[in-house]
Coordinates of C-alpha atoms and ligand atoms in Angstrom, one line a residue:
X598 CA 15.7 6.6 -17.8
X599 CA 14.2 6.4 -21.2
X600 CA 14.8 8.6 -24.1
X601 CA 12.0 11.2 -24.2
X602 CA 11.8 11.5 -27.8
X603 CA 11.0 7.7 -28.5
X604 CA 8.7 7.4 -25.1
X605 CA 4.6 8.0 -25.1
X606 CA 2.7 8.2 -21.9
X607 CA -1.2 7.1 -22.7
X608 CA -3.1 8.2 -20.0
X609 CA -6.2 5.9 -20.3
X610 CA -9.4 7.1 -19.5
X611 CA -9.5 8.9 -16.6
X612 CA -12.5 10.4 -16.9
X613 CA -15.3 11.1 -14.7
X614 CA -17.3 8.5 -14.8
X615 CA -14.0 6.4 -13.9
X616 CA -13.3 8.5 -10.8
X617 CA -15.0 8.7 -7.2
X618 CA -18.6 10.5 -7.6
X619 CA -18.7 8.7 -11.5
X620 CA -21.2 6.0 -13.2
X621 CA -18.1 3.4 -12.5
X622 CA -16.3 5.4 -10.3
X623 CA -12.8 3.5 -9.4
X624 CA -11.3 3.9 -6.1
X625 CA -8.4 6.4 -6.5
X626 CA -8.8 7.1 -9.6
X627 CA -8.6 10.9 -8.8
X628 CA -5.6 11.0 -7.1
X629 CA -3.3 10.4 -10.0
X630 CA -3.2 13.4 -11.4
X631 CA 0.3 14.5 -9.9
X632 CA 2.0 11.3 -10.4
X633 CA 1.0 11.5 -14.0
X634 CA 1.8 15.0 -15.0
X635 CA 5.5 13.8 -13.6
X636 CA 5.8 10.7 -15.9
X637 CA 4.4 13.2 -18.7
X638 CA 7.7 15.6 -18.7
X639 CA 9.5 12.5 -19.2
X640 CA 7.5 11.3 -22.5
X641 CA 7.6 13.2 -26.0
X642 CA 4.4 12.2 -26.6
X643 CA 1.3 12.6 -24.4
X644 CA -2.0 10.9 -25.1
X645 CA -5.2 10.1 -23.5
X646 CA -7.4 7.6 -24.5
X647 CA -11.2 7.8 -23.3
X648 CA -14.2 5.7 -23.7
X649 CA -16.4 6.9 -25.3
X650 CA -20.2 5.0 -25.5
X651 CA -23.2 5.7 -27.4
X652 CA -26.5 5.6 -25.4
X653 CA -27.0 2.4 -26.1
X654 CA -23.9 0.6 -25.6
X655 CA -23.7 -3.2 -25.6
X656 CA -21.3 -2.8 -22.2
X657 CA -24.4 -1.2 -20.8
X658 CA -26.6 -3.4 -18.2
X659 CA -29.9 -2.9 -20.4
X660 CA -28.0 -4.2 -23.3
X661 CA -26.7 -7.1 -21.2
X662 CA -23.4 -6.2 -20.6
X663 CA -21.7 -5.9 -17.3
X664 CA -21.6 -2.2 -16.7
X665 CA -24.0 0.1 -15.5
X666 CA -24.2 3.4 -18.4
X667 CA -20.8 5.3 -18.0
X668 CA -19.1 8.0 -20.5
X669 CA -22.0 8.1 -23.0
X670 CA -20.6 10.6 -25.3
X671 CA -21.9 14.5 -24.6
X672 CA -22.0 14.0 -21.0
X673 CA -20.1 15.3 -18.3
X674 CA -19.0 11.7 -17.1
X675 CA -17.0 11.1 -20.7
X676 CA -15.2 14.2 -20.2
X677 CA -11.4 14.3 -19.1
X678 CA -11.4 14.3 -15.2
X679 CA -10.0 17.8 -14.2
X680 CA -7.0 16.6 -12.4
X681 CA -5.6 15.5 -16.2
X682 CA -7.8 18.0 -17.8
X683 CA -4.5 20.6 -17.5
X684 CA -2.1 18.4 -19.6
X685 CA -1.1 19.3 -23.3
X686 CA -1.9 16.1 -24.8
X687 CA -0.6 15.4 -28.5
X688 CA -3.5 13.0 -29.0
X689 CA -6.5 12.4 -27.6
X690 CA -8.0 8.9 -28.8
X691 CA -11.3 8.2 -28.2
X692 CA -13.0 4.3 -28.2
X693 CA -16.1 2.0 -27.6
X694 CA -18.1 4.1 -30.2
X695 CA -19.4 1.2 -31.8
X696 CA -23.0 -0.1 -30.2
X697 CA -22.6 -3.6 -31.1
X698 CA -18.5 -3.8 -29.5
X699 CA -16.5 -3.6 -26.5
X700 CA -13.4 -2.2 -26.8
X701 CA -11.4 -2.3 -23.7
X702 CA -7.7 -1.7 -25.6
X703 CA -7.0 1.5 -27.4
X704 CA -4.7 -0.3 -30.1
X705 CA -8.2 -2.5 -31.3
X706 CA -9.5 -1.6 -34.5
X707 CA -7.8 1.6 -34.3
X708 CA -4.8 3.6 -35.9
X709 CA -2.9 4.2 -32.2
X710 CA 0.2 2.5 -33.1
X711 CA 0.9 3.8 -36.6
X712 CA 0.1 7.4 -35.0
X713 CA 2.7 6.3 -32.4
X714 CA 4.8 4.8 -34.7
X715 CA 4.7 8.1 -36.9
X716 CA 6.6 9.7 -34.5
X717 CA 9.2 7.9 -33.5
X718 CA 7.6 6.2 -30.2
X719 CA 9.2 2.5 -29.6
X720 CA 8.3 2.8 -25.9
X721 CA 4.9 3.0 -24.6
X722 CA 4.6 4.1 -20.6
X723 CA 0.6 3.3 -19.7
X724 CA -1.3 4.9 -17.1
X725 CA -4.7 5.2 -15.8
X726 CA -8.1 3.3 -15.5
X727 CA -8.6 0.5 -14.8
X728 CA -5.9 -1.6 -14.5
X729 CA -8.2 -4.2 -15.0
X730 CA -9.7 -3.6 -17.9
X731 CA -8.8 -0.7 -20.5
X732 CA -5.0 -0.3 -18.7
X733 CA -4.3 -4.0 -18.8
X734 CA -5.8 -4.5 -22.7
X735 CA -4.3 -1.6 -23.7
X736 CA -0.3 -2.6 -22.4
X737 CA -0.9 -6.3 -23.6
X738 CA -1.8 -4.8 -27.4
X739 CA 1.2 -2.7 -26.7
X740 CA 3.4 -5.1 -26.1
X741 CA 1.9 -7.4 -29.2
X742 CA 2.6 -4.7 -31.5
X743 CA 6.0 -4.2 -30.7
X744 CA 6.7 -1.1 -28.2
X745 CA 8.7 -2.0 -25.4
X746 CA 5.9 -1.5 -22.8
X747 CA 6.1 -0.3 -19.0
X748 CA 2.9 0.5 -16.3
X749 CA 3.6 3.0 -14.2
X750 CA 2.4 1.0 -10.7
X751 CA 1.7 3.8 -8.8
X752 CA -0.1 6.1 -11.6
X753 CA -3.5 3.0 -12.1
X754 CA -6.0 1.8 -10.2
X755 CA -8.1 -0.9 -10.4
X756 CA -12.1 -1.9 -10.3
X757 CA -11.1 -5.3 -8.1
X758 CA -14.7 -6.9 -9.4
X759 CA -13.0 -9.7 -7.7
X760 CA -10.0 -8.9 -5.1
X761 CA -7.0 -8.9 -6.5
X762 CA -7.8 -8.5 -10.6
X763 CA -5.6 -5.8 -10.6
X764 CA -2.7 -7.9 -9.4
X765 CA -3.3 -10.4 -11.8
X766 CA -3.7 -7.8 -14.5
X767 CA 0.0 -6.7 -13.8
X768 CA 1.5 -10.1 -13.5
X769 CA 0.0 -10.7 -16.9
X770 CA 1.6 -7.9 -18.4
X771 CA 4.5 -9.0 -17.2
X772 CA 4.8 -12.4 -18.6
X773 CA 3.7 -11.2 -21.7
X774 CA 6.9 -8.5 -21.3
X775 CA 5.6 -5.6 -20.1
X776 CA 7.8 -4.0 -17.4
X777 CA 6.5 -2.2 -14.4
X778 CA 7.9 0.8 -12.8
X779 CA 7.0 3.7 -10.4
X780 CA 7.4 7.0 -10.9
X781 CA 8.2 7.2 -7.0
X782 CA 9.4 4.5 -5.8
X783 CA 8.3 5.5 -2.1
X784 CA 5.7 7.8 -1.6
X785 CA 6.5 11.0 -0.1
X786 CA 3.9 13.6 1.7
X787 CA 1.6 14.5 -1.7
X788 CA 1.0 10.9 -1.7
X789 CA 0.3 9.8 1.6
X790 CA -2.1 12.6 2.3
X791 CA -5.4 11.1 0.6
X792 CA -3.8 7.7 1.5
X793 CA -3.8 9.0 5.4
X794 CA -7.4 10.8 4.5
X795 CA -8.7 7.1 3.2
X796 CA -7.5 5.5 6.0
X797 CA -9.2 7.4 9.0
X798 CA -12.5 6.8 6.9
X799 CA -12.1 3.0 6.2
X800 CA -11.1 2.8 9.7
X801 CA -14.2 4.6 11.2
X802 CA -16.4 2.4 8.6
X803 CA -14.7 -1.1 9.9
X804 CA -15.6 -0.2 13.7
X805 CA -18.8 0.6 12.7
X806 CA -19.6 -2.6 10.7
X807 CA -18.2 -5.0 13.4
X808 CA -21.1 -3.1 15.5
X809 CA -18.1 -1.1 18.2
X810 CA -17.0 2.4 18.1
X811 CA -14.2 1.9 20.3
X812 CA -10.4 0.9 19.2
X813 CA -7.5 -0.5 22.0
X814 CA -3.2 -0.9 20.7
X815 CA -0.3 -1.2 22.2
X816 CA 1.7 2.0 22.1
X817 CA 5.7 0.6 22.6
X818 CA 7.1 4.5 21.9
X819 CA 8.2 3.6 18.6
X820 CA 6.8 5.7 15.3
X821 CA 4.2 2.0 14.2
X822 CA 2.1 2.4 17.1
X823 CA 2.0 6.3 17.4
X824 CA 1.0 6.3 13.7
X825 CA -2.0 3.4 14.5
X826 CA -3.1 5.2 17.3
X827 CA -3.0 9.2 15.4
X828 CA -4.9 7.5 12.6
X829 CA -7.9 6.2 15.2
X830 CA -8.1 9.0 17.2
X831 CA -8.9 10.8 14.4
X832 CA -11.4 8.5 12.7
X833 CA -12.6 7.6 16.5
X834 CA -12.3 10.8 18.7
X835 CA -9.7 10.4 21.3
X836 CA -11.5 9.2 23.9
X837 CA -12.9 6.2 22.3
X838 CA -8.8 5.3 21.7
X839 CA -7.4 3.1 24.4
X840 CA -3.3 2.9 24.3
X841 CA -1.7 0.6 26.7
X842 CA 2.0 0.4 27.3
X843 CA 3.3 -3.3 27.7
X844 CA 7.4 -3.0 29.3
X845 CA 9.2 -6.2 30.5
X846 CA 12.6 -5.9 32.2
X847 CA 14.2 -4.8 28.9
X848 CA 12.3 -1.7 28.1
X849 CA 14.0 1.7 29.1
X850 CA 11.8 4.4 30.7
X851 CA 12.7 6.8 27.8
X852 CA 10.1 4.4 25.9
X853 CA 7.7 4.5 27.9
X854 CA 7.5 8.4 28.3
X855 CA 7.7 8.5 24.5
X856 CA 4.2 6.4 24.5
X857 CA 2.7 8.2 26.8
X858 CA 3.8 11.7 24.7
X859 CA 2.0 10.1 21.7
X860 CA -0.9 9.1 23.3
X861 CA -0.9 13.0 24.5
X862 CA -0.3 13.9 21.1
X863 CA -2.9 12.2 19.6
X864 CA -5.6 13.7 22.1
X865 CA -6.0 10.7 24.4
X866 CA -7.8 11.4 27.8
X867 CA -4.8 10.7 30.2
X868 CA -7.3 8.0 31.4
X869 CA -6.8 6.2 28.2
X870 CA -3.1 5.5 28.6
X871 CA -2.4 2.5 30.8
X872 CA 1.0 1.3 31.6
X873 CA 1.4 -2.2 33.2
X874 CA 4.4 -4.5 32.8
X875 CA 4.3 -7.6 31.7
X876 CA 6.5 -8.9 34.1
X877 CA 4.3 -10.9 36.2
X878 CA 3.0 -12.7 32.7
X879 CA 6.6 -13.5 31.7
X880 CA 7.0 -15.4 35.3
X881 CA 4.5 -17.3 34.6
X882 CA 5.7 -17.9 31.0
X883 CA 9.2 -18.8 32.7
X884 CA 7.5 -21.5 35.8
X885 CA 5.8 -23.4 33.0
X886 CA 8.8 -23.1 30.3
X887 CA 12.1 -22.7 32.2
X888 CA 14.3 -22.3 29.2
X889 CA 12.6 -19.3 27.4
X890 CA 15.3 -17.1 28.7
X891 CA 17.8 -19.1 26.8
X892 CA 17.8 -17.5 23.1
X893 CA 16.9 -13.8 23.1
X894 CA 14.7 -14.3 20.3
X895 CA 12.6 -16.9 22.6
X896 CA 12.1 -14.6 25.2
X897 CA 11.2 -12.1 22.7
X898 CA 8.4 -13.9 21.0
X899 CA 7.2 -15.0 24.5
X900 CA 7.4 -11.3 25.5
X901 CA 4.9 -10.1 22.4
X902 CA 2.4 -13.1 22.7
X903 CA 2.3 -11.5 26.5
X904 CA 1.3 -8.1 25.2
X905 CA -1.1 -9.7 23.0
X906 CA -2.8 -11.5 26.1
X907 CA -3.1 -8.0 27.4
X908 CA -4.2 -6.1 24.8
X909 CA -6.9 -8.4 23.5
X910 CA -8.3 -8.2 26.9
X911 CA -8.4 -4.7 27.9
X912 CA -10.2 -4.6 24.5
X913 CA -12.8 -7.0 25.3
X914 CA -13.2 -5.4 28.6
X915 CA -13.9 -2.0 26.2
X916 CA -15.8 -3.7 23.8
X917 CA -12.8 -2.3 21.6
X918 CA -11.9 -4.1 18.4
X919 CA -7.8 -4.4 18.6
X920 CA -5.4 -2.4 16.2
X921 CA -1.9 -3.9 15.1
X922 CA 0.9 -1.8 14.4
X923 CA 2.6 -4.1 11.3
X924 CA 4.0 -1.7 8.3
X925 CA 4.7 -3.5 5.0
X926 CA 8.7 -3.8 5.5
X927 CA 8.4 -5.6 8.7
X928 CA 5.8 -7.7 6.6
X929 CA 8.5 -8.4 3.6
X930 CA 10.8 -8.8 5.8
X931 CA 8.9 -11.1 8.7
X932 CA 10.2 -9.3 11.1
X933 CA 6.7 -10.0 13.2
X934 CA 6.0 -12.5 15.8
X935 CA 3.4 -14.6 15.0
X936 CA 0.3 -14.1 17.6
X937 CA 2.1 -11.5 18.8
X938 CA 2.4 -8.0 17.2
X939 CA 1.4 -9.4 14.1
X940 CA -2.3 -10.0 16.2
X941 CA -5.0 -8.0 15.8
X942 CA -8.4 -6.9 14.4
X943 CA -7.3 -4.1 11.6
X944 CA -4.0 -3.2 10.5
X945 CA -4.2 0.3 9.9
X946 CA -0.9 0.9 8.5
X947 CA -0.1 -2.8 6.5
X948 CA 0.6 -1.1 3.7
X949 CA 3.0 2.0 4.3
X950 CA 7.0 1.3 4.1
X951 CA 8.5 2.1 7.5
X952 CA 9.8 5.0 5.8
X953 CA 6.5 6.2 4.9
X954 CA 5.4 5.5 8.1
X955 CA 7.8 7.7 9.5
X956 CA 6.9 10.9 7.2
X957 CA 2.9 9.9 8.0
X958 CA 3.7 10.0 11.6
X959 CA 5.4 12.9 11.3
X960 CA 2.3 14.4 8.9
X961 CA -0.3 13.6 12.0
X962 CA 1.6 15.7 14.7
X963 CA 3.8 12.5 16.1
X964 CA 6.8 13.8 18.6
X965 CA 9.8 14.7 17.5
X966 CA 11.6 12.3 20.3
X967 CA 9.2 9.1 18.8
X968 CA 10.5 10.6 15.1
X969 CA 14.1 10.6 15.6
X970 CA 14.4 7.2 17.8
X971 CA 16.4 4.2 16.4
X972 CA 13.7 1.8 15.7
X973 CA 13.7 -0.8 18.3
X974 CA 11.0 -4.1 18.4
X975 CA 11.7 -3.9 22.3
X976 CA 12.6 -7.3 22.4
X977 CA 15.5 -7.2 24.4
X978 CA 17.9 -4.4 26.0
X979 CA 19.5 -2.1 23.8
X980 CA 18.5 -4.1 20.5
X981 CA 17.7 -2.0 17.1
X982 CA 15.9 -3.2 14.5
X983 CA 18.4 -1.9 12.1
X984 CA 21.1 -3.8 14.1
X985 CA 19.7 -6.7 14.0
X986 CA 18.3 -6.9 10.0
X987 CA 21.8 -5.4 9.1
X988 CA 20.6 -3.2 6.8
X989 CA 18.9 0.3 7.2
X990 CA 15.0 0.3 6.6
X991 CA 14.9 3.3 3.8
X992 CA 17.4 0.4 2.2
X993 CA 15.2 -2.2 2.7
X994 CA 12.2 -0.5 1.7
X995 CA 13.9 1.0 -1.7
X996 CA 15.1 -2.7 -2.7
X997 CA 11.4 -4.3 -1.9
X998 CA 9.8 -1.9 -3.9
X999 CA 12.4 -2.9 -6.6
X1000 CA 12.1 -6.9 -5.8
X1001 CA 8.2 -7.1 -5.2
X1002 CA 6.6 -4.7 -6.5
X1003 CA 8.6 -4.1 -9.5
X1004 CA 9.2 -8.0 -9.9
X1005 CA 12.7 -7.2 -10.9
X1006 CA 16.1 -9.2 -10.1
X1007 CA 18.5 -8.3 -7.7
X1008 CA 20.8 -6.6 -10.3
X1009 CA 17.5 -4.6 -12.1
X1010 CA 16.7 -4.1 -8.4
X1011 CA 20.1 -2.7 -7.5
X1012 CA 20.0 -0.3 -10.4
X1013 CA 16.5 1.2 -10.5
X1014 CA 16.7 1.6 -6.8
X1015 CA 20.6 3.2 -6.4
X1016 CA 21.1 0.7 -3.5
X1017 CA 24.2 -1.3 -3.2
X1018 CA 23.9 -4.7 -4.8
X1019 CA 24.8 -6.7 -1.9
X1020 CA 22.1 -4.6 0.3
X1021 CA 19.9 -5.4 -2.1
X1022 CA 21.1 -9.2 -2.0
X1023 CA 20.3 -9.6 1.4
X1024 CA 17.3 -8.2 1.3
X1025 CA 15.8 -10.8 -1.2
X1026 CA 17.0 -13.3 0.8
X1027 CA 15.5 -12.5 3.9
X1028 CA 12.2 -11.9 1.8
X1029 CA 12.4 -15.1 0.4
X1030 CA 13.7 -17.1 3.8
X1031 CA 10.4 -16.0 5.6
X1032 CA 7.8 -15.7 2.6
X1033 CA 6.4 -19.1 4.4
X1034 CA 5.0 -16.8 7.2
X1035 CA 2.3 -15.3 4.7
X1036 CA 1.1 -18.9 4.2
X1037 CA 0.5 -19.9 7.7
X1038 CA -1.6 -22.4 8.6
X1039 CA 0.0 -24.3 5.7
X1040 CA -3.6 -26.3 5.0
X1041 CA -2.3 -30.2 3.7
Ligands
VGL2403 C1 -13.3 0.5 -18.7 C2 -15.0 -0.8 -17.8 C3 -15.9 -0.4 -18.8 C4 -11.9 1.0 -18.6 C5 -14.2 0.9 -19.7 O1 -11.6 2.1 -19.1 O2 -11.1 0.3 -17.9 N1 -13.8 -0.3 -17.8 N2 -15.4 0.5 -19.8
ZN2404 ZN1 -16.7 1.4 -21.2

């Protein structure tokens, strides 16, 4: 992408104290290891910065600061966390020495960018911790002194003080012209492990903190729900999983078999697999509303707000708190029915692309039949998802990455992501025609 010889990668601070088990350990901030020894073969220069505190530091709670004591200097916790440790770096820069002053950006009152400079370096790719503080100071300085400046999205994580600082961090550096990019733009299996690991444990901690240990979904045969239901039959156990099949007179039998192989798959006592139609639900939907067989997609919402009767009450009858099955591209994309599938209690899988969710389901032992299937919401006969978007999903997903994640135009979108243009066109406009449904109730 970038000419080696002119790029730096600064790998900020990952240190131990930054990282899980540290003084200010930062979720994630020891998975990034891989991601950034790959940006590193693609920068002629390699630094890392680290903060680096006297004893008495004025970032130190006793002093009056915010932080509790982290990378006093001589301790293990300022030391390189070993999953960078490996890396030849050209530089290492160390800062925060001074007692009396913060220093959260490695260009303050130090001689990074002539160093840089020295050797060529106009662009500046910045990774690390936390994207909040020393990531975020450190790019803005960057881009104030002159270096054409990029994050690497995927290789930072944040301290979130408050939800959402690290978000705001990034759009920062962006209107100040800082680019972001990705060294994958999807994640592939080295990623999603931990990400998979992380979720069985957050989901064990939820059900446990709303006072439950049980967990009910819909399973409709497709690779969502399999992947909801393998994720809380491990952080579970099987038998406190309920999976309940919802068919109306559209779904084919092949579907329903393919559920039921899941819910084998993930462990699931055969007593925990229900299958009822919703049939008799939809009647009644039809007495009271007599035209909601006359646009597909009428019947089809009717259809999920049906399963979603169902489902919420076989988990109150459990004492089960409910799991959707929504992956981010159907949430770019809307492609949810509101109180319908997009229902539920936790949303184990909200923030995998559907072709993440694929590889993840395929990762946590999901049949090969549920694998290979045409994605289909089930809505009515026949109908593919992929059909009815008019574009593929690993499109879709490649060009939202670009467009929302990336912040870049269609054309930027089109080129970073090797998608044709016009995919990617259509994409952002079905993105933007439905970005009112993550604003409902729209509060006046
Ligand atoms: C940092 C908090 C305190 C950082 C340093 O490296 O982002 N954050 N000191
Ligand atoms: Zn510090």
């Amino acid at each position: 992408m970038t000419d080696p010889s002119t790029t730096a990668l600064i790998v900020v601070d990952v240190q131990n104290d930054f990282c899980p088990g540290g003084a200010l350990g930062v979720d994630g901030g020891d998975q990034l290891g891989a991601v950034i020894a790959e940006a590193a073969t693609a920068a002629g220069t390699l630094v890392a910065t680290r903060d680096m505190h006297p004893a008495n530091h004025i970032s130190f709670r006793e002093q009056g600061g915010p932080w509790p004591p982290h990378c006093v200097a001589g301790t293990p916790g300022a030391e390189l966390h070993p999953s960078v440790v490996g890396l030849s770096f050209d530089i290492i820069h160390d800062k925060g020495r001074d007692p009396a002053r913060e220093q959260y950006s490695d260009f303050d009152d130090s001689d990074l960018a002539d160093r840089l400079r020295e050797r060529g370096v106009t662009h500046v790719v910045v990774a690390g911790l936390a994207t909040d503080y020393c990531v975020r100071a450190t790019a803005l300085d960057a881009i104030a002194a002159g270096f054409e400046t990029t994050v690497l999205r995927d290789a930072i994580a944040a301290v979130d003080v408050e939800p959402g600082d690290g978000e705001r961090a990034l759009r920062e550096i962006r209107a100040a012209g800082g680019t972001l990019d990705r060294a994958h733009l999807l994640r592939g299996r080295e990623q999603l492990a931990p990400i998979l690991e992380a979720k069985v444990r957050r989901l064990r901690e939820v059900v446990e903190g709303a006072g439950r240990s049980r967990a009910a979904l819909g399973l409709s045969g497709g690779i969502d729900s399999a992947l909801s239901l393998a994720i809380a039959a491990r952080a579970l156990g099987p038998e406190n999983v309920f999976a309940i099949t919802l068919p109306s007179r559209h779904t084919e039998q092949v579907h329903i078999d393919d559920a039921r192989a899941c819910a084998a798959a993930a462990g699931l006592p055969a007593a925990n697999f229900m299958n009822v139609s919703i049939e008799p639900i939809l009647e009644g939907i039809a007495a009271a509303r007599p035209t909601v067989h006359d646009a597909p997609l009428r019947f089809g919402n009717a259809s999920a707000r049906a399963r979603m009767i169902t489902i919420y009450d076989l988990a109150q009858e459990r004492d089960a708190l409910v799991l959707g099955t929504e992956n981010r591209s159907e949430y770019y994309l809307g492609y949810f029915t509101r109180f319908g599938d997009a229902a539920s209690d936790v949303e184990p899988i909200w923030d995998l692309y559907k072709t993440e969710v694929k590889l993840a389901s395929e990762m946590m032992g999901q049949p090969e039949a549920v694998l290979i299937k045409h994605p289909t919401a089930g809505l009515w006969g026949g109908q593919t998802d992929e059909d009815e978007l008019g574009f593929t999903y690993h499109d879709a997903d490649l060009a939202i990455v670009c467009l929302e994640e990336l912040g870049l135009d269609v054309a930027a979108a089109a080129a970073r992501s090797g998608v044709d243009r016009a995919v990617v066109e259509r994409v952002a406009a079905r993105v933007a025609a439905v970005d009112w449904k993550h604003h409902v109730p729209h509060a006046l």
